[in-house]
């Protein structure tokens, strides 16, 4: 019922910046939370950031606090992830997700997922 498409991934040097976008379609996001997760092969999906669509309430994973900022444009049904001071450890496939309720920090809290966009940070 909610389709999500990520974009903006690519190759960036350590210390650089990148902005990811996630366009949502299919329904209004009122009462939803939008989240960003990332994953590497053989590892668990890691929480990055989330925002309440209507309230604007945000939460961040410990590894990205102070470096990443999540925001949304309600009129465009789009959520963004501004990534600054990037580190090689940030290299991963980044996924956006949508779920009902308040922002959650676990993947199980989100019902709808995008297909991911690759971010590679070179050292």
Short mmCIF file of C-alpha atoms in Angstrom, two decimals, residues 32-34 49-60 70 72 101-104:
data_model
loop_
_atom_site.label_atom_id
_atom_site.label_comp_id
_atom_site.label_asym_id
_atom_site.label_seq_id
_atom_site.Cartn_x
_atom_site.Cartn_y
_atom_site.Cartn_z
CA UNK A 32 3.26 6.96 9.91
CA UNK A 33 6.89 7.02 10.86
CA UNK A 34 9.65 6.94 8.24
CA UNK A 49 17.34 7.40 11.85
CA UNK A 50 13.58 7.87 11.91
CA UNK A 51 11.04 10.69 11.88
CA UNK A 52 7.35 10.98 12.66
CA UNK A 53 5.66 12.18 9.50
CA UNK A 54 3.23 14.57 11.14
CA UNK A 55 4.96 15.41 14.43
CA UNK A 56 8.50 15.72 13.11
CA UNK A 57 9.83 13.83 16.12
CA UNK A 58 13.23 12.28 15.32
CA UNK A 59 15.46 9.55 16.70
CA UNK A 60 18.99 8.53 15.64
CA UNK A 70 16.68 13.08 8.82
CA UNK A 72 10.85 15.19 5.39
CA UNK A 101 2.91 4.81 14.83
CA UNK A 102 5.83 6.55 16.48
CA UNK A 103 9.40 6.30 15.18
CA UNK A 104 10.91 2.93 16.10
#
